[in-house]
PDB file of C-alpha atoms in Angstrom:
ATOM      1  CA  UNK A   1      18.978  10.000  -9.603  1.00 68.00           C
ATOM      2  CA  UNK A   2      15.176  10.751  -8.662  1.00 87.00           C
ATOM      3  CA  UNK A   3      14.218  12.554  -5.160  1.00 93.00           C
ATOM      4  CA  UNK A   4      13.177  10.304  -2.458  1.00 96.00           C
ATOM      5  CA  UNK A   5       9.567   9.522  -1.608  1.00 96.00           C
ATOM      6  CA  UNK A   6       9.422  10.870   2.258  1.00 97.00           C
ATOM      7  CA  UNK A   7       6.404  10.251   4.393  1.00 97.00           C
ATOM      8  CA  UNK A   8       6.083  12.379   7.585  1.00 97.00           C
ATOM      9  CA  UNK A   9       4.379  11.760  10.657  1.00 97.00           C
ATOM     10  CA  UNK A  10       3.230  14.192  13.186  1.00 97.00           C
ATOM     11  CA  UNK A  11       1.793  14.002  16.157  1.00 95.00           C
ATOM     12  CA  UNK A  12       0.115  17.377  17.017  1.00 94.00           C
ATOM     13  CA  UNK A  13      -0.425  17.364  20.542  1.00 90.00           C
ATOM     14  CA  UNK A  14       3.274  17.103  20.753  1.00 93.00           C
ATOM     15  CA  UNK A  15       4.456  19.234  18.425  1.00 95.00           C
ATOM     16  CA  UNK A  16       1.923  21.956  19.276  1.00 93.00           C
ATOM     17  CA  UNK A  17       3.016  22.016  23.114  1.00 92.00           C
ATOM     18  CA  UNK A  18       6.782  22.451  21.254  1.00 94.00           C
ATOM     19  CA  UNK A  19       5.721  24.823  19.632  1.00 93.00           C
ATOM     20  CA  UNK A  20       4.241  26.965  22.586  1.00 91.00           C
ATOM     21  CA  UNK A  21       7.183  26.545  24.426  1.00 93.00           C
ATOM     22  CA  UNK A  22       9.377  27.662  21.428  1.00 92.00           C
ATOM     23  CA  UNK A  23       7.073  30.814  21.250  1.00 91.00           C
ATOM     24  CA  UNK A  24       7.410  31.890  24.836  1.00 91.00           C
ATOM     25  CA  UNK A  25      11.233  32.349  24.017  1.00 92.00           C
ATOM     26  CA  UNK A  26      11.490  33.020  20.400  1.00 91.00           C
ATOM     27  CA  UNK A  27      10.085  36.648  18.682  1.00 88.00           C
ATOM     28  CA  UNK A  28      10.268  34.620  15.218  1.00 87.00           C
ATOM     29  CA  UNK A  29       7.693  32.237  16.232  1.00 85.00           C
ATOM     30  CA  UNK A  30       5.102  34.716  18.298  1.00 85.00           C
ATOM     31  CA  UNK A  31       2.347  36.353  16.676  1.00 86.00           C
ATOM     32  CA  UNK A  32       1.835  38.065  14.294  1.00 85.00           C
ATOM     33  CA  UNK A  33       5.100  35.866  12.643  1.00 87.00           C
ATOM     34  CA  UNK A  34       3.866  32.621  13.083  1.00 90.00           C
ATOM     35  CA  UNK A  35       0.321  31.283  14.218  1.00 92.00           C
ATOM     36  CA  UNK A  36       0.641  27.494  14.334  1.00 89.00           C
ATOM     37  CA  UNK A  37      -3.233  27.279  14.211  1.00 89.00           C
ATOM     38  CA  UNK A  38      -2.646  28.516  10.722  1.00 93.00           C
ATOM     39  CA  UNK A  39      -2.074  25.294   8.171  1.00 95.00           C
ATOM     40  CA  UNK A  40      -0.472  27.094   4.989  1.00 94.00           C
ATOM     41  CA  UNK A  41       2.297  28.330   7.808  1.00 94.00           C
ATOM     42  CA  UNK A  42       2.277  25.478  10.160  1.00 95.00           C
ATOM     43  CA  UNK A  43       3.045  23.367   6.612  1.00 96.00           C
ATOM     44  CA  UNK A  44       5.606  25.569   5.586  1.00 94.00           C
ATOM     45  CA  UNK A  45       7.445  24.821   8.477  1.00 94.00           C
ATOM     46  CA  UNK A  46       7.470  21.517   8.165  1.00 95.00           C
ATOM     47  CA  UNK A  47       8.503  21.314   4.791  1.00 96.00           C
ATOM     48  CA  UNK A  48      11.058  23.409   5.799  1.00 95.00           C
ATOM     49  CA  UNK A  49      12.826  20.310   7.028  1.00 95.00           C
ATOM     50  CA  UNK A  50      12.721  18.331   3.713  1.00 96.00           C
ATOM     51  CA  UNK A  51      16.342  17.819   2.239  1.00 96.00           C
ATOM     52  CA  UNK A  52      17.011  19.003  -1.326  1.00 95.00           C
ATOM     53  CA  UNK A  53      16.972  15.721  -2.813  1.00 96.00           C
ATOM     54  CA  UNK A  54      13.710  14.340  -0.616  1.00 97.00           C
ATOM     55  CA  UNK A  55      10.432  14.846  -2.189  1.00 96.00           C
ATOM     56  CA  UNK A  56       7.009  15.069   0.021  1.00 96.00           C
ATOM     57  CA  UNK A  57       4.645  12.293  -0.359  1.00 97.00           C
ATOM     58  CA  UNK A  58       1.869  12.980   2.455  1.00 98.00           C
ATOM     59  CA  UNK A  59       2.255  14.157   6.029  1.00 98.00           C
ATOM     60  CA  UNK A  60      -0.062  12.031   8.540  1.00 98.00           C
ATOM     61  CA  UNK A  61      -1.030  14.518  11.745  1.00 96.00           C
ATOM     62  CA  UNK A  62      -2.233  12.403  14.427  1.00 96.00           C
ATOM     63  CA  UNK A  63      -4.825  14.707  16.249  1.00 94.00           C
ATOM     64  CA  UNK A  64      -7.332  14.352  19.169  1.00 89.00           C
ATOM     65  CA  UNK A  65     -11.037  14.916  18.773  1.00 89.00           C
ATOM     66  CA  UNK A  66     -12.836  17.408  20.082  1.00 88.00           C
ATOM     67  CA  UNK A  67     -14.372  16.854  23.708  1.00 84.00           C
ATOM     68  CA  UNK A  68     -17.620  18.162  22.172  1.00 86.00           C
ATOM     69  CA  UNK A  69     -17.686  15.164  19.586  1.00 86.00           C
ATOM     70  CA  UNK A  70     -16.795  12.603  22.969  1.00 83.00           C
ATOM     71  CA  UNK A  71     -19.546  14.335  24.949  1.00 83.00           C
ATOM     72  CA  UNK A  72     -22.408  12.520  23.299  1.00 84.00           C
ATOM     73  CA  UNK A  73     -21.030   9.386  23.544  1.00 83.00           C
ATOM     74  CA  UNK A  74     -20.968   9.317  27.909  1.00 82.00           C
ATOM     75  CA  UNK A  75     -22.866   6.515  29.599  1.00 82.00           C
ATOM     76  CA  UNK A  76     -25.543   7.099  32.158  1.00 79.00           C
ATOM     77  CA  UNK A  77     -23.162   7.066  35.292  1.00 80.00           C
ATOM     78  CA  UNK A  78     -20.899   9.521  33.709  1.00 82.00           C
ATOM     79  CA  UNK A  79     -22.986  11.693  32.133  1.00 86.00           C
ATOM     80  CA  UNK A  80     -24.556  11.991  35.452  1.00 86.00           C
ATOM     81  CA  UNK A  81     -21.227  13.577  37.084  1.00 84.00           C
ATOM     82  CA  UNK A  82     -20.456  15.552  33.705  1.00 87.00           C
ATOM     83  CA  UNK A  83     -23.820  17.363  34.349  1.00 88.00           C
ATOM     84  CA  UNK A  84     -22.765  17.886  37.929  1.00 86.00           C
ATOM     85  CA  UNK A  85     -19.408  19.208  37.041  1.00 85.00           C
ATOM     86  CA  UNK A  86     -21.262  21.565  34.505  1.00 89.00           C
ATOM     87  CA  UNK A  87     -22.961  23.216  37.230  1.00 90.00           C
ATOM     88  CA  UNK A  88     -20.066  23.690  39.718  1.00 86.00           C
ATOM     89  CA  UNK A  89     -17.446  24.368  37.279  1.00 86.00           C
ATOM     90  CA  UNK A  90     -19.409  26.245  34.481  1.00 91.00           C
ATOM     91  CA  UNK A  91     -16.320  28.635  33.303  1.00 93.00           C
ATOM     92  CA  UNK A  92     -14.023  25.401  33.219  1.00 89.00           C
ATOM     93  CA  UNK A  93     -16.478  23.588  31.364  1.00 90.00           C
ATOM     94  CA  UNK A  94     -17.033  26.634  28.673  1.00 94.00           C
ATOM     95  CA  UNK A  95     -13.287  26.715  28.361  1.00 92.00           C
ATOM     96  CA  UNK A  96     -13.373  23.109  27.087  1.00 88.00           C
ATOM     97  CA  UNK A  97     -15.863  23.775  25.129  1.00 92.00           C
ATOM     98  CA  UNK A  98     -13.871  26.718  23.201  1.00 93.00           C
ATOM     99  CA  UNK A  99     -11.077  24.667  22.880  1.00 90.00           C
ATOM    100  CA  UNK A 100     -13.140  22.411  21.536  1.00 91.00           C
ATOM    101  CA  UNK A 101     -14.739  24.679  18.505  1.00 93.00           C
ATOM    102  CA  UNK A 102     -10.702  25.411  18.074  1.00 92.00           C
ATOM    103  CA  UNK A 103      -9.811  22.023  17.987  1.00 91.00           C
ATOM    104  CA  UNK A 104     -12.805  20.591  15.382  1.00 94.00           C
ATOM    105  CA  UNK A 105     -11.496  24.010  13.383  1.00 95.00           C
ATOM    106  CA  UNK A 106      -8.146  23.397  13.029  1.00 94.00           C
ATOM    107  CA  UNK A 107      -8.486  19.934  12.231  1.00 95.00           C
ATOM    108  CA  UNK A 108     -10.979  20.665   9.425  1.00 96.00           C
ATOM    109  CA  UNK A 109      -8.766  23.162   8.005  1.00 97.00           C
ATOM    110  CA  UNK A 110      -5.241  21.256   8.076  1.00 97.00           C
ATOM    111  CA  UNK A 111      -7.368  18.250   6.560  1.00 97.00           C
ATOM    112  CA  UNK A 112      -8.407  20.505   3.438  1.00 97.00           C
ATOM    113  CA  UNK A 113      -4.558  20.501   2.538  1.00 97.00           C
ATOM    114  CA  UNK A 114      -2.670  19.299  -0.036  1.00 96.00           C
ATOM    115  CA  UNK A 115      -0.348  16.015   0.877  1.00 96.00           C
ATOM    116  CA  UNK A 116      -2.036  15.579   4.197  1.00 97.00           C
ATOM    117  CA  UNK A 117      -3.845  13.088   5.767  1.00 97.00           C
ATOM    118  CA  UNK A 118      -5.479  13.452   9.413  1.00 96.00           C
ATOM    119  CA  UNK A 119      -5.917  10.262  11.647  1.00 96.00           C
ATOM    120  CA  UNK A 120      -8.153  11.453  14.618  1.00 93.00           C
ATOM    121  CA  UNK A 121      -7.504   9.389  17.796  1.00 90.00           C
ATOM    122  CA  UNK A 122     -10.655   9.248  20.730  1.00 84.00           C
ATOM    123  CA  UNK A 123     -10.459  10.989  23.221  1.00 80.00           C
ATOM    124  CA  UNK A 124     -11.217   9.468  26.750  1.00 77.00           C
ATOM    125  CA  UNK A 125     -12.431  11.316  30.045  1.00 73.00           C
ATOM    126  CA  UNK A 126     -12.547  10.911  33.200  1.00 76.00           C
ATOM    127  CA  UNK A 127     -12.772  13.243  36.958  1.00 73.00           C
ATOM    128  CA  UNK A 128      -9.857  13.444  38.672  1.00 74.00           C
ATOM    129  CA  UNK A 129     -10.550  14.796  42.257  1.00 72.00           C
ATOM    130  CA  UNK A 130      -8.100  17.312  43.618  1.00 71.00           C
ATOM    131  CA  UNK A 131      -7.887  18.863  47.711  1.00 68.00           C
ATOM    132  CA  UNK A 132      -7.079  22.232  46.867  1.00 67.00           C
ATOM    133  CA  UNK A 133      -7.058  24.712  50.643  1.00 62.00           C
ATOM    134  CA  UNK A 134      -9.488  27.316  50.344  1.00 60.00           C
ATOM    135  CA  UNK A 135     -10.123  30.147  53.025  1.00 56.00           C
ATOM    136  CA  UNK A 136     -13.393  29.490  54.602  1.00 57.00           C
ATOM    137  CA  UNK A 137     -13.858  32.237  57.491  1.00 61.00           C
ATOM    138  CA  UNK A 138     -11.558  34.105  59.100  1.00 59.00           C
ATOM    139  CA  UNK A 139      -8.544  33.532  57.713  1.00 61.00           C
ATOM    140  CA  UNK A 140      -9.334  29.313  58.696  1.00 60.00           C
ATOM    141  CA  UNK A 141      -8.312  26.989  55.761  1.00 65.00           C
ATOM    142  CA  UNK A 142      -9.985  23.813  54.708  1.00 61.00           C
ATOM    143  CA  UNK A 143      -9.209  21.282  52.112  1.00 65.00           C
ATOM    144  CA  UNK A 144     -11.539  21.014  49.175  1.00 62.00           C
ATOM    145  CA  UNK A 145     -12.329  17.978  47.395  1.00 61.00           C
ATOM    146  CA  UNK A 146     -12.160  19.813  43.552  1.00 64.00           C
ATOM    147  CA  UNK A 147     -13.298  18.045  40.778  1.00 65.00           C
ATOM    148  CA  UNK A 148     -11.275  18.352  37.214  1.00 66.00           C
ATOM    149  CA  UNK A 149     -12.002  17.195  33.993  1.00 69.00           C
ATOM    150  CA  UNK A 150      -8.739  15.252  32.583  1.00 70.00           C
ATOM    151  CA  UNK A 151      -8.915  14.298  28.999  1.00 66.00           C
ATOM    152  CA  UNK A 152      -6.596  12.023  27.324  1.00 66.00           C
ATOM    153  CA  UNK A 153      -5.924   9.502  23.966  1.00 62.00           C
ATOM    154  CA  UNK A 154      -7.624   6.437  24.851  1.00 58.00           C
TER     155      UNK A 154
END
């Protein structure tokens, strides 16, 4: 009898908040052991899972694109609060921007494998405003409207 054809499917915004949760509580899966921005180890794992008598066909990862790739595509109205967002929140805005370069990275290099296929979803933003209190003088509190940049699959 021949080994099954198997087909998996991951989505990797899922399984990469498992597996930070799994690392926080498991010395197996921290670094140096096991860096799930690395594909050769992040695809070992998953074939890990693969029954004796199933064979691998392709693995489909379902990943976001990178903010900086959704960035040029912001009409006039919006890209008019980005930029305004840019200047008040500069560090927040830089992080998203690394995450970015780690994002376009890792999906470059788990696309480059063997038996996978990437299908990159858009990514949609918007400003979600926040009140947040901040100390203002003398130990007085205010609210402060805060402005954060939520991305999500559109």
């Amino acid at each position: 009898m021949g080994k099954i054809e198997t087909t998996i499917f991951v989505d990797w915004e899922n399984l990469h908040s498992d597996l930070e949760a799994i690392q926080e509580t498991d010395e197996c899966f921290k670094l140096p052991h096991f860096d799930f921005n690395n594909p050769e180890q992040l695809l070992a794992l998953i074939r890990s899972f693969l029954e004796p008598e199933e064979e691998l066909k392709r693995i489909y990862f379902y990943v976001s694109e990178p903010f900086t790739e959704v960035e040029p595509r912001i009409k006039s109205n919006k890209k008019e609060e980005l930029e305004r967002y840019k200047e008040k929140n500069p560090k927040e805005y830089e992080e998203k921007v690394n995450k970015s370069g780690i994002i376009q990275s890792f999906n470059h290099a788990i696309a480059q494998q063997n038996q996978v296929k990437l299908r990159v979803g858009r990514v949609k933003f918007k400003f979600v405003y926040k009140f947040e209190d901040k100390e203002v003088y003398n130990g007085l509190e205010a609210k402060i409207f805060i402005p954060y940049l939520k991305l999500r699959q559109k």
